[in-house]
Short mmCIF file of C-alpha atoms in Angstrom, two decimals:
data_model
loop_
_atom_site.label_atom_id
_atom_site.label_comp_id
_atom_site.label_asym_id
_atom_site.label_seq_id
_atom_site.Cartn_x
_atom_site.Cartn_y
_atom_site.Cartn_z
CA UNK A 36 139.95 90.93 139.68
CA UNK A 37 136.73 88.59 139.20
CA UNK A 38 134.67 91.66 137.28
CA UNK A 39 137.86 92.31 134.78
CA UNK A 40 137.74 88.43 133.91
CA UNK A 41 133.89 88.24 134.20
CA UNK A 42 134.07 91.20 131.73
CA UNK A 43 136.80 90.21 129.44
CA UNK A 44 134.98 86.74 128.90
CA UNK A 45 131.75 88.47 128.09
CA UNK A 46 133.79 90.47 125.07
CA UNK A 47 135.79 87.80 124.26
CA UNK A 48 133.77 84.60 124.22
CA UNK A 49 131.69 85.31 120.96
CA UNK A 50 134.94 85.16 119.09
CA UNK A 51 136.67 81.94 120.72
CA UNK A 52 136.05 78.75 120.10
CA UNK A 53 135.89 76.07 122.21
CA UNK A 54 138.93 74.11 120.29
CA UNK A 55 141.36 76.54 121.44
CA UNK A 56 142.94 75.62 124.45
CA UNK A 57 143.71 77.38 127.05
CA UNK A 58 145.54 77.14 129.75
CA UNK A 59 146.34 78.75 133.03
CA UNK A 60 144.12 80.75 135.05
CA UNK A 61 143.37 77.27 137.55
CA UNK A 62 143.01 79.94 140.36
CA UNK A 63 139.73 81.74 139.05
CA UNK A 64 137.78 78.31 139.45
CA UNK A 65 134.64 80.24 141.39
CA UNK A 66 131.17 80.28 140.10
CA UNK A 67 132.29 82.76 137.18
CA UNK A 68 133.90 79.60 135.28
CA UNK A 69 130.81 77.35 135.62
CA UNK A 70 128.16 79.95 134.37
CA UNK A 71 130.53 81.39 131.47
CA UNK A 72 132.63 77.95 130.53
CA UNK A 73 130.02 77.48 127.94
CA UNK A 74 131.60 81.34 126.73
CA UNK A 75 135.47 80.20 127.09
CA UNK A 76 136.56 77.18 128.70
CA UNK A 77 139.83 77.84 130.89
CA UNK A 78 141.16 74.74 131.26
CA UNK A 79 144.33 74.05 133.53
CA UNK A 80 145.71 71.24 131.12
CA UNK A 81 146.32 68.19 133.24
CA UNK A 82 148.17 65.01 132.45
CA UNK A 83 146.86 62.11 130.31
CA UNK A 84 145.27 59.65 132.23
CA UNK A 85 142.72 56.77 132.75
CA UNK A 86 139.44 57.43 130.54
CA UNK A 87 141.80 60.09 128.70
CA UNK A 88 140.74 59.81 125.02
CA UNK A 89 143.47 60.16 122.43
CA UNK A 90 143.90 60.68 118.93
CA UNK A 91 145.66 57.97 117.16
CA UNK A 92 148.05 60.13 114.39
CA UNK A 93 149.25 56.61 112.65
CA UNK A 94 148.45 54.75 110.00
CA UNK A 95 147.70 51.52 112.54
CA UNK A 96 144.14 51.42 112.09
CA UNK A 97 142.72 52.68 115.08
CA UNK A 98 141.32 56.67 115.18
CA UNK A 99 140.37 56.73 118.59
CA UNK A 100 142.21 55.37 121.72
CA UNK A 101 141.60 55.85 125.46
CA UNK A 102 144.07 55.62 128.07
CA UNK A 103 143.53 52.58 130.76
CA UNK A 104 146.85 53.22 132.67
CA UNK A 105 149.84 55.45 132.25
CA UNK A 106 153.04 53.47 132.99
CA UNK A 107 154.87 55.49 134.55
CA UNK A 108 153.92 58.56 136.76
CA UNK A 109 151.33 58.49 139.59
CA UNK A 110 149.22 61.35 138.09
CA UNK A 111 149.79 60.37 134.51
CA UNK A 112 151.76 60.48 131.23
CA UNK A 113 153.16 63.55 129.53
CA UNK A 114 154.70 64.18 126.51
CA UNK A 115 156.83 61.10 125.49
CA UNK A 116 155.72 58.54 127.71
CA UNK A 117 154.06 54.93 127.08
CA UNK A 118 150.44 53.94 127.96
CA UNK A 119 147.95 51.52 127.89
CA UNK A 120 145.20 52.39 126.27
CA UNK A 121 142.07 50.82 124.44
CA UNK A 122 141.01 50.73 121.05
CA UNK A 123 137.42 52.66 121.33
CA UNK A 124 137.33 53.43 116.98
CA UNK A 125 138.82 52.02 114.51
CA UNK A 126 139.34 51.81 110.40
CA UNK A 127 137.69 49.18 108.75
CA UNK A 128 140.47 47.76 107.62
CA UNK A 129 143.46 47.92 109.65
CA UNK A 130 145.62 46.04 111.78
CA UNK A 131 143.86 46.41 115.11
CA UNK A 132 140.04 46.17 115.96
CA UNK A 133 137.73 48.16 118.59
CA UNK A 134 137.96 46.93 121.99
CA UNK A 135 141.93 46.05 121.17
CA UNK A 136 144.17 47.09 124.55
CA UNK A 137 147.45 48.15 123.19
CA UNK A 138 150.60 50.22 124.01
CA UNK A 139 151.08 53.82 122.97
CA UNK A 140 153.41 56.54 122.97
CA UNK A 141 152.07 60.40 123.81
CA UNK A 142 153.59 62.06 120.87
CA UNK A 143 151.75 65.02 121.23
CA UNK A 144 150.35 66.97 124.70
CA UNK A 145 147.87 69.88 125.74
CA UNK A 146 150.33 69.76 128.99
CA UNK A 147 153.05 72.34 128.20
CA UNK A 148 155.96 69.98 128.89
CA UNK A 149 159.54 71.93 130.26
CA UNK A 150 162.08 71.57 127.59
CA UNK A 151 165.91 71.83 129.41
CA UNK A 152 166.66 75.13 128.18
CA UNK A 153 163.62 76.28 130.31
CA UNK A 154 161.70 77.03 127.86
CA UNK A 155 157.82 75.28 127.18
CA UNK A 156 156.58 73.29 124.88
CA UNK A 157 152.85 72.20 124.21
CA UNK A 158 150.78 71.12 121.24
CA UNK A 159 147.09 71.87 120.24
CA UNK A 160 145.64 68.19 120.95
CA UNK A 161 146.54 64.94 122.94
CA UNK A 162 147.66 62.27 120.16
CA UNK A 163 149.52 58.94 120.59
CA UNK A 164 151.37 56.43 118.35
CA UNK A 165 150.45 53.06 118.34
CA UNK A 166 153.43 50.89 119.72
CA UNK A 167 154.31 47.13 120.57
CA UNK A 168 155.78 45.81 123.66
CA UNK A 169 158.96 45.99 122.61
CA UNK A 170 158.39 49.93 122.19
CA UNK A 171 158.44 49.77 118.00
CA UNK A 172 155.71 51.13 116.34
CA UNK A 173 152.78 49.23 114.63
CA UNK A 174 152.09 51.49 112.06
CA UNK A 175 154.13 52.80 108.85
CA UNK A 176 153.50 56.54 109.19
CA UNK A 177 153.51 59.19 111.46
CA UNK A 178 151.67 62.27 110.95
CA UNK A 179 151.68 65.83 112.33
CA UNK A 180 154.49 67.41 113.92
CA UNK A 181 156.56 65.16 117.24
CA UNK A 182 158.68 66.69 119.67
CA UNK A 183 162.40 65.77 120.14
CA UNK A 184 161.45 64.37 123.29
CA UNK A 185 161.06 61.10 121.72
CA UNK A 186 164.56 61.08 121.16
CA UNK A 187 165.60 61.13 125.04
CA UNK A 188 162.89 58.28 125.49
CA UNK A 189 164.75 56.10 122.71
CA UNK A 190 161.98 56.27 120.40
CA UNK A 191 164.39 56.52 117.92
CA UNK A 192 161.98 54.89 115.13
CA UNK A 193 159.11 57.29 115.86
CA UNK A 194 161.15 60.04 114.79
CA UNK A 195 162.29 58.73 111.37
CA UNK A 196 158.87 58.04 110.54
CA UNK A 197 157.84 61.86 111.38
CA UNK A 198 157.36 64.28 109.20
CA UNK A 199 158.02 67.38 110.90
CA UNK A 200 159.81 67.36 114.38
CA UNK A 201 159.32 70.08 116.47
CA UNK B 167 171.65 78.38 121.79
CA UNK B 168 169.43 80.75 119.61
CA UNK B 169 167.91 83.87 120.18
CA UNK B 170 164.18 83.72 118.94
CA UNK B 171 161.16 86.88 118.65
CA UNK B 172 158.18 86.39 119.93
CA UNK B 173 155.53 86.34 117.15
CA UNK B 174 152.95 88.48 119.09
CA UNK B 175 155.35 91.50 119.85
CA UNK B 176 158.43 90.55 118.59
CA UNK B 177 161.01 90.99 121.26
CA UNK B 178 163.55 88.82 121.87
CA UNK B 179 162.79 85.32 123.51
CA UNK B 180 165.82 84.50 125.70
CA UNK B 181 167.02 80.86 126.48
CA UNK B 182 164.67 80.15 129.54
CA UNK B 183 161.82 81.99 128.92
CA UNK B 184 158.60 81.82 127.32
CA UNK B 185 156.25 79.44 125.73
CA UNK B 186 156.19 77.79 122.86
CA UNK B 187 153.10 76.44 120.81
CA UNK B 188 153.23 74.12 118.06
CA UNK B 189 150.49 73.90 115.73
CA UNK B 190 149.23 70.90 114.36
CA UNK B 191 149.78 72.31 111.20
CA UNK B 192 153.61 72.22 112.57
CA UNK B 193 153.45 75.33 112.63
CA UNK B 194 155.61 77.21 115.90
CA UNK B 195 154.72 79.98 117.55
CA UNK B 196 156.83 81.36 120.42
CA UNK B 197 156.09 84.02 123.09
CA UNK B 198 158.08 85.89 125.38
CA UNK B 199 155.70 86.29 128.39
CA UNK B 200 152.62 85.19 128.83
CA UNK B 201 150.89 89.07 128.08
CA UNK B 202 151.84 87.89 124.58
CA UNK B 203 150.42 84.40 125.20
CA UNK B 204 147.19 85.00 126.11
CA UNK B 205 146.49 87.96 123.52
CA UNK B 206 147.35 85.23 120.73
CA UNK B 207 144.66 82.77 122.73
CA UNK B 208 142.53 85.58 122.30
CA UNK B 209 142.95 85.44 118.76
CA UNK B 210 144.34 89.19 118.66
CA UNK B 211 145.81 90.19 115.74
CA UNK B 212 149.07 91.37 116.58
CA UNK B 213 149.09 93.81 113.49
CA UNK B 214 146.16 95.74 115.24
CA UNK B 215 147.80 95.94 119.01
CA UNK B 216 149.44 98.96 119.46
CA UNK B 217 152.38 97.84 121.84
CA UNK B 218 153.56 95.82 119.37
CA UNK B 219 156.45 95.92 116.84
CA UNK B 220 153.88 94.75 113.98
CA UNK B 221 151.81 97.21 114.58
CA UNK B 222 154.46 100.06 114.86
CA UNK B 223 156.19 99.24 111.46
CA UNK B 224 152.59 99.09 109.96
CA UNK B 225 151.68 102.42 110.74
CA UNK B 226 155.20 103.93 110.39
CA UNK B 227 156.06 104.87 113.80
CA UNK B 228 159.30 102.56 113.57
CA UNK B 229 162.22 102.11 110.89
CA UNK B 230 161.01 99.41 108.34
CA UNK B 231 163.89 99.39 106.00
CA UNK B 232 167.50 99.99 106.90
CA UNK B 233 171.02 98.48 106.38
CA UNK B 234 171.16 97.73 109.80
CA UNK B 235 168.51 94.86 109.93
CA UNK B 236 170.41 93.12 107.22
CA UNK B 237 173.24 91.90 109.85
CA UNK B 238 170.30 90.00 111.90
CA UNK B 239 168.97 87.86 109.56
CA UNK B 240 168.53 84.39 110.19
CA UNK B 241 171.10 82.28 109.91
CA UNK B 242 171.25 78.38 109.67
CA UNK B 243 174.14 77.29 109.29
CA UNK B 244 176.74 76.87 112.34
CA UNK B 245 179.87 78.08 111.96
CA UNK B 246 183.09 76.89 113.41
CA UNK B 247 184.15 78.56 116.70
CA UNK B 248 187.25 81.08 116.18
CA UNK B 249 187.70 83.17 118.83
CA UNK B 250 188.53 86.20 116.64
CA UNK B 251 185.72 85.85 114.80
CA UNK B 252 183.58 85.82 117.99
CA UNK B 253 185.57 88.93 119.51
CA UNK B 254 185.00 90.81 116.19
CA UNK B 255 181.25 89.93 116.18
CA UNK B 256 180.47 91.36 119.68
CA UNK B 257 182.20 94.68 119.01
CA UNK B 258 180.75 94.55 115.91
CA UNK B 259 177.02 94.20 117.59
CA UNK B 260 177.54 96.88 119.80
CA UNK B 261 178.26 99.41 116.75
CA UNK B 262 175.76 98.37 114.54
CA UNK B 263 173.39 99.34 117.80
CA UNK B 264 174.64 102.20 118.34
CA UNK B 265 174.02 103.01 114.68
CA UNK B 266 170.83 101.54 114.55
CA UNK B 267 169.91 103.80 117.64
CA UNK B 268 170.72 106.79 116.38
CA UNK B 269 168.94 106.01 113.29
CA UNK B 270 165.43 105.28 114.94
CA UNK B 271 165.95 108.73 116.55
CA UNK B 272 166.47 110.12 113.81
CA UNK B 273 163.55 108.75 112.06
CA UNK B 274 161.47 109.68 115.38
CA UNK B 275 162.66 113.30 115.15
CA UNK B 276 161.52 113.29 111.69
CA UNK B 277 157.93 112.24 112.79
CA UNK B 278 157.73 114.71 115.43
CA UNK B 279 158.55 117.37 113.56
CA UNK B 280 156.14 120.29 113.01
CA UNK B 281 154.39 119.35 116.04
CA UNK B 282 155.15 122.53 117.96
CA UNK B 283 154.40 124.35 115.35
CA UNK B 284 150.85 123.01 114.93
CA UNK B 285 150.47 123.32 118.96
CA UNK B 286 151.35 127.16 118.29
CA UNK B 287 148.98 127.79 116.20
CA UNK B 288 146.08 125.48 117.51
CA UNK B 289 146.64 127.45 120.66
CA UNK B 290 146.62 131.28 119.10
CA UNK B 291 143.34 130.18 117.24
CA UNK B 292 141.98 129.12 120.36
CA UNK B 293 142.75 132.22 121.86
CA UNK B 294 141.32 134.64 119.45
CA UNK B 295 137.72 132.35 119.18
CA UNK B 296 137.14 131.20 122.89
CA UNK B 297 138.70 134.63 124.85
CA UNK B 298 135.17 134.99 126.09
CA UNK B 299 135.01 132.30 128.19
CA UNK B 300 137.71 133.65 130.10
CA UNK B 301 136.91 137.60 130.45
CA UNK B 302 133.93 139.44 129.74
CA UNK B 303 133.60 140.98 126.23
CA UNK B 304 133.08 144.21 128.33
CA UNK B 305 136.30 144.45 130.61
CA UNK B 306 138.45 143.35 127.00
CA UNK B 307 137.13 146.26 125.52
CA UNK B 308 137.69 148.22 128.45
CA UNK B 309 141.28 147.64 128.46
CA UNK B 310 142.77 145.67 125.16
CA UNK B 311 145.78 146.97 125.10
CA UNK B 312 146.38 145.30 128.93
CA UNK B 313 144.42 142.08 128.04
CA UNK B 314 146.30 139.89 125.14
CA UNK B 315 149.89 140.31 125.77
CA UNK B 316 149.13 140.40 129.78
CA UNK B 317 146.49 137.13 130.39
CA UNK B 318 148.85 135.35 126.75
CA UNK B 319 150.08 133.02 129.21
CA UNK B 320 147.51 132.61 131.99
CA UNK B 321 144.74 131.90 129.00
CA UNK B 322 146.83 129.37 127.26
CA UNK B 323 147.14 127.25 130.29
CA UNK B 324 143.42 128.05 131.01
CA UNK B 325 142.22 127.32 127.58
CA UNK B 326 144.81 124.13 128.04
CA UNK B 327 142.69 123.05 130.77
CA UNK B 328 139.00 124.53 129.65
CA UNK B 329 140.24 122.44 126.75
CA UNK B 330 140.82 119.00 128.65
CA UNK B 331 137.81 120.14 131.01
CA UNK B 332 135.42 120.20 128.09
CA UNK B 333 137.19 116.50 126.44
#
């Protein structure tokens, strides 16, 4: 089964980009992966944790935040949960600086997350929503689609602010 | 509950099954299984895959237009349970399959059509060009009247295979 993937990456590769995520696959980690992941990276999306860079899809100031700690979950946040996370690039002018540690909420997730019907649900890129400690959101806008996860979480105000909900 | 198609081959996604990717764009894309999911990470165009439905009502293999597709259509808004209603709906379903069946053979049937005709003749021309690989030139003019009718089925089946042989 290594030569059909070995093969298929080979013919496929020129045309992928490395944006695209993809998922699955975790079992084929042998040498193949390492000498072709510049071809197509298979990544087995993982949960958000410490170090995890996210993109900040409000209009709080910050672009950039990374996660410090994920509060709740030993291996890390998923779709819908809080973090804390610092401010590593931010707007000129807006209402937090670099270096700022802050809450946020995971609004969007690589991690397919399982929805109750059974079904999956996962997004293209990891992106958060700045949030105070009461769990209300800094920012005035929300962009890019949410999931109606928030809605279990109580992040009631999130969700009026969205534009599209998935 | 809601009975969705998967965009890469457009069967139906049942509650409990399948993926689904949203877009930043917001745009949704569900699959059924993950074949489907991993040809769309391959960025395969579904309209080129032959397995799929796209593909199928592209070329014209499958109905495109009939009265039948009308009574799926998309519907958003809910309506009120009445358990008449529902009975009348399920019978109805399994009529307007049975119709839409018989249609799509019908429409298959039509496709096929003149196709053993063409093998006919693509198999008497064969004949008359090729007989030499089979027999000698000398022993069919030896004995024609014994040859064609006699070796008509042996050399179809032969040329059948000399045929595949030589693909």
């Amino acid at each position: 089964m290594a030569w059909t993937s070995a093969s298929k990456l080979f013919f496929v590769g020129r045309s992928l980009l490395n944006g695209l995520s993809n998922h699955g696959l975790g079992l084929w980690r042998t040498s193949h992966e390492i000498t072709c992941s510049s071809l197509l990276s298979q990544q087995q999306r993982t949960f958000i944790q410490m170090r995890t860079n996210l993109k900040v899809v409000d209009n709080s100031g910050a672009k950039r935040i990374m996660c410090i700690q994920a509060l709740k979950g030993k291996k890390g946040a998923r779709l819908g949960d809080t973090i804390v996370a610092s401010v590593k690039e931010s707007q000129p002018g807006g209402k937090v600086k670099k270096g700022d540690v802050v809450y946020a909420v995971v609004v969007r997730a690589a991690m397919p997350r399982g929805r109750c019907d059974g079904s999956e649900v996962k997004f293209d890129d990891n992106a958060a929503v700045l949030v105070n400690k009461q769990g209300e959101p800094i920012g005035t806008r929300v962009f890019g689609p949410v999931p109606h996860e928030l809605r279990k979480k109580k992040h009631v105000k999130i969700l009026s602010l969205a534009e599209h909900i998935a | 509950m809601r009975l969705e198609k998967c965009w890469f081959c457009s069967s139906t996604v049942y509650p409990g099954h399948g993926i689904q990717f949203v877009r930043n764009d917001a745009k949704i894309f569900r699959f059924c299984r993950s074949k489907c999911h991993k040809n769309f990470k391959m960025k395969r165009n579904p309209r080129k895959v032959k397995w799929t439905k796209a593909y199928r009502r592209l070329h014209g293999k499958d109905m495109t237009q009939d009265s039948t597709f009308e009574f799926e259509r998309k519907r958003n808004r809910p309506e009120r349970y009445d358990r008449n209603l529902a009975e009348n709906t399920l019978k109805a379903i399994k009529k307007i399959d049975k119709v839409r069946v018989e249609r799509e053979a019908r429409h298959h049937a039509k496709r096929m059509k003149g196709k053993r005709a063409k093998e006919q003749r693509e198999a008497a021309k064969e004949l008359e060009q090729s007989i030499h690989m089979v027999k000698a030139p000398a022993a069919l003019q030896q004995e024609p009247s014994l040859t064609l009718p006699k070796i008509k089925v042996k050399v179809s089946q032969q040329q059948l295979e000399e045929n595949r042989m030589e693909e």
